[in-house]
Each structure stands twice: as C-alpha cells, then as structure tokens.
PDB file of C-alpha atoms in Angstrom:
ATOM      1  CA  UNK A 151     -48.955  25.578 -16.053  1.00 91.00           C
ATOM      2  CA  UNK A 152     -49.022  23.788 -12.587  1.00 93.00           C
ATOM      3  CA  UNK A 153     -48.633  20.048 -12.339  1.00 95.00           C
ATOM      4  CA  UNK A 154     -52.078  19.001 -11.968  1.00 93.00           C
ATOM      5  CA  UNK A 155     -53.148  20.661 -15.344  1.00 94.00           C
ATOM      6  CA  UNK A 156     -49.766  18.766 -16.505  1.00 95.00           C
ATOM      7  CA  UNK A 157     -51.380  15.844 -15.645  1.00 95.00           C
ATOM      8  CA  UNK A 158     -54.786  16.431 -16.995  1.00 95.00           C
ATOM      9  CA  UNK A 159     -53.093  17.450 -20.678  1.00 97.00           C
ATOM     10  CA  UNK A 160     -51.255  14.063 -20.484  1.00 97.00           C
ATOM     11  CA  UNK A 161     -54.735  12.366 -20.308  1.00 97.00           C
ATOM     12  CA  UNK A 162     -55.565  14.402 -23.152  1.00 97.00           C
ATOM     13  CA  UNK A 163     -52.524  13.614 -25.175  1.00 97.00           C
ATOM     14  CA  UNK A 164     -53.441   9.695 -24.053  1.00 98.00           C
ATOM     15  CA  UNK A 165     -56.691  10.075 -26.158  1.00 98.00           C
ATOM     16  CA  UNK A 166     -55.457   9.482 -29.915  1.00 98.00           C
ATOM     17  CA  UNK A 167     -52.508   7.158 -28.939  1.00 97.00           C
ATOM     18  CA  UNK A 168     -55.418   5.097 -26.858  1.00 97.00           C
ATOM     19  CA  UNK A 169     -57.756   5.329 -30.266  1.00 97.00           C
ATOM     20  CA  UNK A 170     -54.805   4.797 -32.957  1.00 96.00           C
ATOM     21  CA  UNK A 171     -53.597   1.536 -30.418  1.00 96.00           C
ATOM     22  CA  UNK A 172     -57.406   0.047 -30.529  1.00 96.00           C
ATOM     23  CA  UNK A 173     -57.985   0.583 -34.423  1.00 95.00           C
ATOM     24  CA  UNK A 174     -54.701  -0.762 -35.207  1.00 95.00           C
ATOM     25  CA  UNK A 175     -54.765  -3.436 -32.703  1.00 93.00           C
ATOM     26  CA  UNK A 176     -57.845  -3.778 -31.233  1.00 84.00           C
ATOM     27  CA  UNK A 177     -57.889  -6.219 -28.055  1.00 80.00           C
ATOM     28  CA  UNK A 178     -54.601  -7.839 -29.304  1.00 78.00           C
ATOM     29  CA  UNK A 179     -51.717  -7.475 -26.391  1.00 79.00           C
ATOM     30  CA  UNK A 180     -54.449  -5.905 -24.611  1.00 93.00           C
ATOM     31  CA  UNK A 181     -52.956  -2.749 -24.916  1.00 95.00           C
ATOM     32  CA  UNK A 182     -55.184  -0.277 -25.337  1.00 96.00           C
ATOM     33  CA  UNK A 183     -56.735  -1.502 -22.260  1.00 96.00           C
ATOM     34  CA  UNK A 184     -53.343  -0.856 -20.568  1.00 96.00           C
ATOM     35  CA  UNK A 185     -53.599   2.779 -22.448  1.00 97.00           C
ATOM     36  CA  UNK A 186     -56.937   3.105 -21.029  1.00 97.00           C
ATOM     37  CA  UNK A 187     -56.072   2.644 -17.418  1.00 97.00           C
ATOM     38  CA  UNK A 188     -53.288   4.439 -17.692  1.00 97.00           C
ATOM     39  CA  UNK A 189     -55.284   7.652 -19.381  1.00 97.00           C
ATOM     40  CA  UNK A 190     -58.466   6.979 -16.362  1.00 95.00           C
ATOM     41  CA  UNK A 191     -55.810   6.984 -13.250  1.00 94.00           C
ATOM     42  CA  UNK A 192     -54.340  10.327 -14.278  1.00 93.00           C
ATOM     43  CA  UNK A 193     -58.020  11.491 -13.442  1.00 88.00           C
ATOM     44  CA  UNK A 194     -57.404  10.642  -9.545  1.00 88.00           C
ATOM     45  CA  UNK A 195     -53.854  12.019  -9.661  1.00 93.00           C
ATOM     46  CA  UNK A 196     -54.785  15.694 -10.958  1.00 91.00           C
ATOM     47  CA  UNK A 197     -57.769  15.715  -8.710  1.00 86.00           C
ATOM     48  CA  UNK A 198     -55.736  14.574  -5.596  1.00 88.00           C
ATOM     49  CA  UNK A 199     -52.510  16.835  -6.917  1.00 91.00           C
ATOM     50  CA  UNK A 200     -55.071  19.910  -7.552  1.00 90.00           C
ATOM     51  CA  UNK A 201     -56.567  19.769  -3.828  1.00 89.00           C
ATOM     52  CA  UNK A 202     -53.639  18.810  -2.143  1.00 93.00           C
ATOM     53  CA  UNK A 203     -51.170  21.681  -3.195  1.00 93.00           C
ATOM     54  CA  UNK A 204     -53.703  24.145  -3.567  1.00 92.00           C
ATOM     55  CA  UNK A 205     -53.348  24.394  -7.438  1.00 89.00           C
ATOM     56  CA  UNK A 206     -57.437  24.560  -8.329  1.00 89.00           C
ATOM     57  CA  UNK A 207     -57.800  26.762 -11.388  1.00 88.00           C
ATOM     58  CA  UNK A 208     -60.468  27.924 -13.451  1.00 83.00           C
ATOM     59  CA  UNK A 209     -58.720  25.996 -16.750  1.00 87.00           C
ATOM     60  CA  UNK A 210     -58.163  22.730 -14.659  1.00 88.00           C
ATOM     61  CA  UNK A 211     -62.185  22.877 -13.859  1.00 82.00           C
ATOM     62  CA  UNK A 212     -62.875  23.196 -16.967  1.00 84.00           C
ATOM     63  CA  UNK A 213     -60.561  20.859 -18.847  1.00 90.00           C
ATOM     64  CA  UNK A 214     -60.281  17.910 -16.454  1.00 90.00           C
ATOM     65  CA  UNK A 215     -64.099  17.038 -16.376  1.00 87.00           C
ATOM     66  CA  UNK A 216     -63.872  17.449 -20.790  1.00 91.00           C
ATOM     67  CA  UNK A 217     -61.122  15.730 -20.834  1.00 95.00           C
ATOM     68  CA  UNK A 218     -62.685  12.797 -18.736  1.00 93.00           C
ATOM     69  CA  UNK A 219     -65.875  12.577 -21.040  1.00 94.00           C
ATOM     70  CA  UNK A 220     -63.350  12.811 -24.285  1.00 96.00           C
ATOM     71  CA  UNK A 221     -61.710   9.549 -23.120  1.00 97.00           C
ATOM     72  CA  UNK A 222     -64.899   7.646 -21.735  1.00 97.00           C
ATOM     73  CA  UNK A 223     -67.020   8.299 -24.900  1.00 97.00           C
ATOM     74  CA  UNK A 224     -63.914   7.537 -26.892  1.00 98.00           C
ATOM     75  CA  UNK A 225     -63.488   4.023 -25.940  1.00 97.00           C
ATOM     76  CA  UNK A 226     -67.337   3.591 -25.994  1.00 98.00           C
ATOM     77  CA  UNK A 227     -67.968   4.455 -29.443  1.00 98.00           C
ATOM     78  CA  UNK A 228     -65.229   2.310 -30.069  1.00 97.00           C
ATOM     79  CA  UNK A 229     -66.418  -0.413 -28.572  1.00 97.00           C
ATOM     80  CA  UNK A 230     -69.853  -0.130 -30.063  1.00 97.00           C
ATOM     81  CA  UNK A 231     -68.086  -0.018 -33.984  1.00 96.00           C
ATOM     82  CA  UNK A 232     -66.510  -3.353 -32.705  1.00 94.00           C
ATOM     83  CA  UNK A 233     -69.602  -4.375 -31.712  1.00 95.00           C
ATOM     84  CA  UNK A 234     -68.607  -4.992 -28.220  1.00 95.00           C
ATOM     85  CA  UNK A 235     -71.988  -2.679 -26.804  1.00 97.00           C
ATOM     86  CA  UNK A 236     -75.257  -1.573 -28.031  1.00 98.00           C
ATOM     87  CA  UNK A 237     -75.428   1.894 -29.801  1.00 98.00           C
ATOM     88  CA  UNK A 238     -78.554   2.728 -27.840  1.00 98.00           C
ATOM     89  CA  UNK A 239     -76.376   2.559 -24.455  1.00 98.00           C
ATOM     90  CA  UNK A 240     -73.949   4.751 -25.844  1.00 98.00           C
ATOM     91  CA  UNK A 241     -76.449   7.535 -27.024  1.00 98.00           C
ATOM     92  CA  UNK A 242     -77.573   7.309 -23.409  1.00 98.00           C
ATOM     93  CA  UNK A 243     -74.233   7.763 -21.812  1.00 98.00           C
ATOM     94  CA  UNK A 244     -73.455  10.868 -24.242  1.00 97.00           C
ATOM     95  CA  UNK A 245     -76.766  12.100 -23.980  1.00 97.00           C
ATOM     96  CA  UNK A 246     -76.390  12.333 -20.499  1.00 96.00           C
ATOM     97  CA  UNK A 247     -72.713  13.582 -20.242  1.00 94.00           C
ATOM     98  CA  UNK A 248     -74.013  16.297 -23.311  1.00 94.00           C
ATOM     99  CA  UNK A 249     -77.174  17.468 -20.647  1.00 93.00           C
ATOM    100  CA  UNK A 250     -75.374  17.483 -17.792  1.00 91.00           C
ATOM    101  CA  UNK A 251     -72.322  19.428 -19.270  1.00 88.00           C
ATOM    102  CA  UNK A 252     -74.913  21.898 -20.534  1.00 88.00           C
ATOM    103  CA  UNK A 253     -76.452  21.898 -17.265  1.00 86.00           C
ATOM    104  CA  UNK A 254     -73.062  23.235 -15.259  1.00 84.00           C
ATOM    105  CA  UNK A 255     -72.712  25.978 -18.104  1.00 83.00           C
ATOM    106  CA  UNK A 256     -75.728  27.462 -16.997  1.00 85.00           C
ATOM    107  CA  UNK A 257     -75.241  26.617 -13.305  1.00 83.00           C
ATOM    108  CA  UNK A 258     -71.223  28.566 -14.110  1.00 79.00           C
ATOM    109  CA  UNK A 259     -72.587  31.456 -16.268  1.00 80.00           C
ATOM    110  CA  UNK A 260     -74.868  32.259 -12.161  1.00 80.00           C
ATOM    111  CA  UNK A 261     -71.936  31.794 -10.628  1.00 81.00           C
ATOM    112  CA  UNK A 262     -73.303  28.300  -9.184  1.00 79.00           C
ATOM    113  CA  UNK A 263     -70.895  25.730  -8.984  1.00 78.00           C
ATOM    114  CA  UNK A 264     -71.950  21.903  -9.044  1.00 80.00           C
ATOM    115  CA  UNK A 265     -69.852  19.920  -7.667  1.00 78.00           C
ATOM    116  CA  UNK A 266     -69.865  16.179  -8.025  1.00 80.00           C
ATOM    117  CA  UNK A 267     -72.213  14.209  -6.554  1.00 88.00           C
ATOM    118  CA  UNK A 268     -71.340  10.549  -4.931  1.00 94.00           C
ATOM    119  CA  UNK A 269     -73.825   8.897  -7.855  1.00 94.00           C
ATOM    120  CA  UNK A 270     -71.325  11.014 -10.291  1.00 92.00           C
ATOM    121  CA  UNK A 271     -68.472   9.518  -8.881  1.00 90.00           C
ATOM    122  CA  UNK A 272     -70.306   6.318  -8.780  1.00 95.00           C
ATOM    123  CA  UNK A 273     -71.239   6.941 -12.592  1.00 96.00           C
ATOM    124  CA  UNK A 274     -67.293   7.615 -13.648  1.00 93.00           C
ATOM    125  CA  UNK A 275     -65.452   4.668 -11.574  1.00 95.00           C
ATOM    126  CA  UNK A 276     -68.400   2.400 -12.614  1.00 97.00           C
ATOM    127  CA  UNK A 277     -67.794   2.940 -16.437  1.00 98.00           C
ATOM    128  CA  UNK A 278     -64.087   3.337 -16.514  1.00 97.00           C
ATOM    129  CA  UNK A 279     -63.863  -0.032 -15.175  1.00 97.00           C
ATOM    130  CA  UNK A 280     -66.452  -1.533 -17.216  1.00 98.00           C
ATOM    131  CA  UNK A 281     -64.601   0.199 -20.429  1.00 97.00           C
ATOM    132  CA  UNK A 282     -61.275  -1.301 -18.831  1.00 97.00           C
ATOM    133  CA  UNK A 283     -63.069  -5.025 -18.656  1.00 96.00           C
ATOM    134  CA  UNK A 284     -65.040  -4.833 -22.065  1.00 96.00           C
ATOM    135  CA  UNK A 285     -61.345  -3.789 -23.616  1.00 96.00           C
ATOM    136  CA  UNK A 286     -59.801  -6.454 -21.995  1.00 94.00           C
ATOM    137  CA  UNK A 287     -59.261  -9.792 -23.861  1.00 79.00           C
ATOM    138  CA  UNK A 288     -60.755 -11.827 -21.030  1.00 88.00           C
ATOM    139  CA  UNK A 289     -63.497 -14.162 -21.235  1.00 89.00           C
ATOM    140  CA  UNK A 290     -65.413 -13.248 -17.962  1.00 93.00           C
ATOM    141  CA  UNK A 291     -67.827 -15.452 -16.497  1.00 94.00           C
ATOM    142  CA  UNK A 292     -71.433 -14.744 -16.119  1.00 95.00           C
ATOM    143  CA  UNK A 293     -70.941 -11.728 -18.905  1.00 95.00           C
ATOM    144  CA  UNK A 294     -69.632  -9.625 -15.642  1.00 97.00           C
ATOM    145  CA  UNK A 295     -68.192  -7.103 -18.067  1.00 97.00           C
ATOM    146  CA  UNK A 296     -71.260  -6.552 -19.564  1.00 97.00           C
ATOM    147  CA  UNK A 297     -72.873  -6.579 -16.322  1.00 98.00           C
ATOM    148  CA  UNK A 298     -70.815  -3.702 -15.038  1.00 98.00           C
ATOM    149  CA  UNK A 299     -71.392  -1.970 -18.221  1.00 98.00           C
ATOM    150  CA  UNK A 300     -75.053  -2.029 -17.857  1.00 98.00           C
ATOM    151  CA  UNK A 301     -74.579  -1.026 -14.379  1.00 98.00           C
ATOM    152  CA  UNK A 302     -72.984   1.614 -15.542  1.00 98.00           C
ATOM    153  CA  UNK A 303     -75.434   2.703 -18.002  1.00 98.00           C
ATOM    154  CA  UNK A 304     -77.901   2.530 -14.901  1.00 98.00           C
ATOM    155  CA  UNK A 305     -75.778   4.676 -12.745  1.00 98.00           C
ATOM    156  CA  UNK A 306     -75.118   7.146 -15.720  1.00 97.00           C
ATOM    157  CA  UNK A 307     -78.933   7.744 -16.172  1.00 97.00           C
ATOM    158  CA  UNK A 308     -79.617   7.614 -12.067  1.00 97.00           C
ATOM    159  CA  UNK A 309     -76.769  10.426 -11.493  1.00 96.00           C
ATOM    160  CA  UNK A 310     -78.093  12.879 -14.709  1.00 95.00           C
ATOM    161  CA  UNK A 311     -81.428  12.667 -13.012  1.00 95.00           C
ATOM    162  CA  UNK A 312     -79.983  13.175  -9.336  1.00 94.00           C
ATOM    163  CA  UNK A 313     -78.033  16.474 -10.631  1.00 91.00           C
ATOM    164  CA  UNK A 314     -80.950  17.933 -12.334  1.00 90.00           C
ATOM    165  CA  UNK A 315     -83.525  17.141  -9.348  1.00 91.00           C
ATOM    166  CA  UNK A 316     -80.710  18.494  -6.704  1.00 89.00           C
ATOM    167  CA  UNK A 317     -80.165  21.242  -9.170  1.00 85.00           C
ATOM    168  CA  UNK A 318     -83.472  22.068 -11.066  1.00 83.00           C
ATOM    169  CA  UNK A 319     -83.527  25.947  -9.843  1.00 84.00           C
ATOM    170  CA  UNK A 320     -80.891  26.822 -11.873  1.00 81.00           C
ATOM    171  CA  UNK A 321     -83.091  26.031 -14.871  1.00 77.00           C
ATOM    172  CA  UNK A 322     -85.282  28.758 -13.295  1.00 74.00           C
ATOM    173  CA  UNK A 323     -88.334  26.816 -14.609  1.00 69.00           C
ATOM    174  CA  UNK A 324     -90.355  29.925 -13.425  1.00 71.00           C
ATOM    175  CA  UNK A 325     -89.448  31.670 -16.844  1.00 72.00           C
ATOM    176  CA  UNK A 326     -90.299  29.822 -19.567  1.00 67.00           C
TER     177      UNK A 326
END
C-alpha cells in the first residue's frame, strides 16, 4: 500500500476516535475539533502525495472521496443530535453527497470519470471549516459559524446541481 492510501486509511481510522472524543466529551477541551482538523487535512496531504509521486490508484479513487463523506456526515449528524444544526440541512448535505456518489458510479461503470469541479472543492473546504467552527467552543460573533454552515449548505446544493447539469448525458435521459 503506497503512502497516500496510508494516509487516506489514517483519516479513516480518525473517524471513531473523532466520534467516541465528541460523545464522551463533546465541545469540552475542544478536542474533537482538534480531531476533526486533523482527520480533514489528511484529505490535502493524500491528494497532493497521490499526484505528486505518481501513486493514483484505482482503491485511492475510490476510498479517499468515501472516506471524506464518512467524516463530514459524521460530525454533522453529530452536531444535529447536539442540536448544534437543523436536521433538514443535514438530509440535504447527505442527500446530495448520496446522488452525487451514485452519479460517478454510473459515470465509472462508462468508463467516464468526473473529476471535481471548483464548486466541489468549494462545497468540501466550505463545510469542513464550518464543521471545524460549529465544533469549536467559541462564541462567534454575528452567528459566523452558522453563517458558513449555511453557506455551506448553499454551496453543497449549487455543486450537486452543477455536476449533474455538466454531466446529465451520462444519465442517458434518451432511454427511459
């Protein structure tokens, strides 16, 4: 296994000891927001290591973007037990992730690869930070980390339509 999968099944691993940190502690210490951090940076480092050294593989494109969704929709339906966000947000964000993970099953099983768009990227920076603010034990003025979560939200709904729009022929809508 090459170091940028490495990386990715440390983020993995990162997942219960992030959830076990936050049910036993919740915001206390902030921890789990350190946790969290931790967990969402390893995202940049297997990309960058992956690219860099030429070590793309067919389980690191698989796993890493799984992997990512695990962790985000981990801390959000955590956050929406504690109350911290709506429920209805969060059935947006995993309905979306859900669709558009569908979507690049089909697009993969016609040998069609989507890659990520900047409103993706835009989508997954966006929410890790507003998971990384709404986890912190911060009183934030103006409600900015539930500003950037709605944001978020916004950008999570604006890049599911932009990838099925950019994307709708491999639905091959001609045959239904």
């Amino acid at each position: 296994m090459n170091i940028a999968n490495k990386v990715t099944i440390s983020r993995l691993v990162l997942v219960p000891i992030f959830v076990v940190i936050y049910i036993l502690m919740g915001k206390a210490y902030n921890l789990a927001a350190l946790v969290f951090v931790i967990a969402a940076s390893t995202d940049a480092l297997d990309g960058h290591l992956a690219r860099s050294r030429n070590l793309v593989t067919t389980f690191g494109k698989f796993l890493d973007p799984l992997v990512d969704k695990i962790l985000t929709i981990s801390a959000f339906v955590l956050l929406t037990v504690s109350n911290d966000i709506p429920s209805w947000a969060v059935i947006v964000i995993i309905s979306r992730e859900l669709i558009i993970t569908g979507f690049r099953t089909i697009a993969a099983g016609n040998n069609v690869t989507i890659a990520a768009s900047i409103y993706g990227k835009a989508k997954t920076m966006t929410q890790s930070i507003a998971i990384t603010m709404l986890l912190l034990n911060f009183d934030f003025p103006f409600n900015l980390d539930m500003i950037v979560f709605y944001l978020a939200v916004i950008l999570t709904i604006l890049s599911g339509i932009d990838y099925l729009i950019k994307n709708k022929n491999v639905l091959d809508l001609h045959n239904i």
